[in-house]
XYZ file of C-alpha atoms in Angstrom:
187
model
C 139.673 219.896 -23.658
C 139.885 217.672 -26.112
C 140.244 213.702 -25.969
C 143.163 212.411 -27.341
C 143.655 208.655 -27.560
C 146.065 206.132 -28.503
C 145.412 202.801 -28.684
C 146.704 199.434 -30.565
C 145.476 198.450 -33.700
C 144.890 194.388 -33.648
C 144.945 192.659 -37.082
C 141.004 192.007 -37.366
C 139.053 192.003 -40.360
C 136.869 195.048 -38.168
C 140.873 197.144 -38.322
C 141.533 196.150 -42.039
C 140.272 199.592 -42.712
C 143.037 201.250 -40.617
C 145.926 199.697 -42.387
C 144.686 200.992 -46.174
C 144.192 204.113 -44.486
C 147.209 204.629 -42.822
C 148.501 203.556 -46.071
C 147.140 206.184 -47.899
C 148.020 208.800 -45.132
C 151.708 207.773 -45.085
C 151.711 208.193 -48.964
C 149.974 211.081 -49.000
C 152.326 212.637 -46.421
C 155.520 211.443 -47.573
C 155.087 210.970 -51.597
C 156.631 214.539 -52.506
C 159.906 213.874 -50.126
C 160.289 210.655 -51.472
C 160.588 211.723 -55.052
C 162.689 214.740 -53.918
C 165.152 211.963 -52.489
C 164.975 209.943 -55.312
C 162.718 206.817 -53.537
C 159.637 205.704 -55.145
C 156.773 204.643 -53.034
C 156.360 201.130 -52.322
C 152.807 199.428 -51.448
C 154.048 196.332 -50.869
C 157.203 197.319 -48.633
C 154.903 199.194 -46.489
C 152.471 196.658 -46.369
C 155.513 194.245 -45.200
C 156.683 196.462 -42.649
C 153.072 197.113 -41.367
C 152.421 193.702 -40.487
C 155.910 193.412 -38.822
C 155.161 196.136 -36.386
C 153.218 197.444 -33.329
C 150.714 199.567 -34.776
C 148.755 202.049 -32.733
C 145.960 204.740 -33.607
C 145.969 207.875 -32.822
C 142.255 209.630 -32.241
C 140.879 212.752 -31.472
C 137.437 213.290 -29.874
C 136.767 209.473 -31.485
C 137.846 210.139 -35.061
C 141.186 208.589 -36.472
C 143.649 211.320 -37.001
C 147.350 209.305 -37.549
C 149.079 205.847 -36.306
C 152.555 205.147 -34.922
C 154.459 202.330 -35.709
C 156.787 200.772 -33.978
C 159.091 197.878 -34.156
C 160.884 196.422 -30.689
C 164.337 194.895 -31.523
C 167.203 193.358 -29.048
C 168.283 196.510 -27.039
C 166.180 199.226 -28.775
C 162.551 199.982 -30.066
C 162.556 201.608 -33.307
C 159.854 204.577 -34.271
C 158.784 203.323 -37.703
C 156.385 206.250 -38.457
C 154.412 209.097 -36.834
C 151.705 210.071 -39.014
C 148.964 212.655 -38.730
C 146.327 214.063 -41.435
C 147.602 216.995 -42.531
C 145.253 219.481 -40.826
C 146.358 218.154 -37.077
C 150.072 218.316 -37.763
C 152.197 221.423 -36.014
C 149.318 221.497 -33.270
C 151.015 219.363 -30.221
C 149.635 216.299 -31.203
C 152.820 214.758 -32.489
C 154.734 215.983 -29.438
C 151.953 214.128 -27.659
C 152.204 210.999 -29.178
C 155.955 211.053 -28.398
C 155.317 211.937 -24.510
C 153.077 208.907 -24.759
C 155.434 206.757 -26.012
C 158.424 207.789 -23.762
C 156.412 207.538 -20.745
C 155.415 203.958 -21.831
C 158.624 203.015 -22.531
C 160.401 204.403 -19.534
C 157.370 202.518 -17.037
C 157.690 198.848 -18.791
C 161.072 198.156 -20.061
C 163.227 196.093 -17.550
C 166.433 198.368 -18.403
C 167.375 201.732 -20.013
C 166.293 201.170 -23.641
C 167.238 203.353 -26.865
C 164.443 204.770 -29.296
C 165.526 205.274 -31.950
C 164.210 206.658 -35.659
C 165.479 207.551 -39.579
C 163.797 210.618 -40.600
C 164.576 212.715 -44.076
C 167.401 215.934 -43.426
C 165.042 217.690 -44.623
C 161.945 216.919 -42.439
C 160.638 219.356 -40.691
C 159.800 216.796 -37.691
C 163.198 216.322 -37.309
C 163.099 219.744 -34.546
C 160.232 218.303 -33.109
C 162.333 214.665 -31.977
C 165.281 217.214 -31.001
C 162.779 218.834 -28.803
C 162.050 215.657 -27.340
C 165.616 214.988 -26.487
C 166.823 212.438 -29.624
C 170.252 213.137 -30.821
C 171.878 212.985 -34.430
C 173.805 209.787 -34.722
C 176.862 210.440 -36.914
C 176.330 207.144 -38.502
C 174.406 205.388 -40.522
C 173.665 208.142 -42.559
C 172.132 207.874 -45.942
C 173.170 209.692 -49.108
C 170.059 211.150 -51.117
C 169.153 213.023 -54.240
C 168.131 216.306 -51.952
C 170.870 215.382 -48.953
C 169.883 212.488 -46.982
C 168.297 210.109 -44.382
C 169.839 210.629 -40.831
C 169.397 208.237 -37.804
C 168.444 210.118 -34.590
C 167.948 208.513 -31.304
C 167.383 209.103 -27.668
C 168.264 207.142 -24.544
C 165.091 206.273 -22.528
C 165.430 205.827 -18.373
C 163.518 202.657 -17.516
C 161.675 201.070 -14.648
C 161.730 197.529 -13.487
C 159.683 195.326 -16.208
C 159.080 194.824 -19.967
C 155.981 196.543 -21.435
C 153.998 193.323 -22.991
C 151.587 192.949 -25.824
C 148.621 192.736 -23.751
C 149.479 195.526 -21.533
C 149.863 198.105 -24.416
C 146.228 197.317 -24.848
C 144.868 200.178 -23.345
C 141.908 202.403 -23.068
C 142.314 206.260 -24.018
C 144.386 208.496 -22.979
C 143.304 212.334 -22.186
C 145.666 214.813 -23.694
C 145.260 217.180 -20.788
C 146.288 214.342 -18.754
C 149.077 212.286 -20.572
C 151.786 211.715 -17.744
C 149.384 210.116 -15.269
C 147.437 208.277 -17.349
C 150.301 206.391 -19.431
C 151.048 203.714 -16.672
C 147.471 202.943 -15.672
C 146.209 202.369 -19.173
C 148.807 200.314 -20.120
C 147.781 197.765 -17.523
């Protein structure tokens, strides 16, 4: 089986790599909708946003395949991004990353906590969240070019503490073994 881990991504001069190349990965994988929507792409925004967030890699077998962002607000932690290289997307690993995150969420936030995301109407992702169990929020949705930019989230059931930073530190994750693992590596 294959080894599957996510794991934070610290802003060290040894990580600066990781941030130009999820960078290029996010362009890469979103240029064409933007333009279809009417957005250009913006370096700097991202570059903003990246620094403003919980950023985590995702690796297979050792070798950096995507990242998930995240930013933690008052009652809700919003899914920035879920990015894979192209040639690992529609393959599980998404859906994995999103077990991974649900899991962690449900085992370290203090109270029932929404997750919530803005994805393209057009993205094909958007079946994967709904398979996960997020919901189309009537509202705020944004007007595009080539229809628009919904909000989706999903409620998560929580245990009896807040997740902190230095308990998201954690050491691999198996894919064959996801559900068990989540709690003991964040700790």
């Amino acid at each position: 089986m294959d080894d599957l881990s996510i794991s934070p991504i610290y802003d060290t001069p040894a990580n600066r790599y990781l941030n130009a190349a999820a960078h290029r990965l996010s362009c890469g994988n979103m240029l064409a909708t933007y333009k279809r929507h009417g957005f250009h792409w913006d370096a700097e925004q991202f570059e903003e946003k990246w620094q403003d967030n919980k950023n985590f890699a995702v690796r297979l077998n050792g070798e950096w395949i995507g990242f998930i962002s995240l930013k933690s607000l008052n009652d809700m932690v919003y899914l920035r991004d879920l990015q894979l290289v192209a040639q690992w997307q529609r393959r599980g690993i998404g859906s994995t990353c999103l077990s991974w995150l649900i899991d962690c969420l449900s085992k370290r936030q203090p109270h029932d906590t929404l997750l919530r995301l803005r994805a393209f109407s057009d993205s094909p992702a958007i079946a994967l969240y709904e398979r996960h169990g997020f919901v189309r929020l009537e509202e705020p949705f944004t007007p595009t070019r080539a229809g628009g930019i919904i909000a989706m989230q999903r409620k998560v059931k929580t245990g009896a503490r807040a997740m902190t930073s230095s308990e998201m530190s954690s050491p691999p994750l198996r894919h064959d073994a996801i559900a068990e693992s989540s709690a003991a590596s964040l700790q």
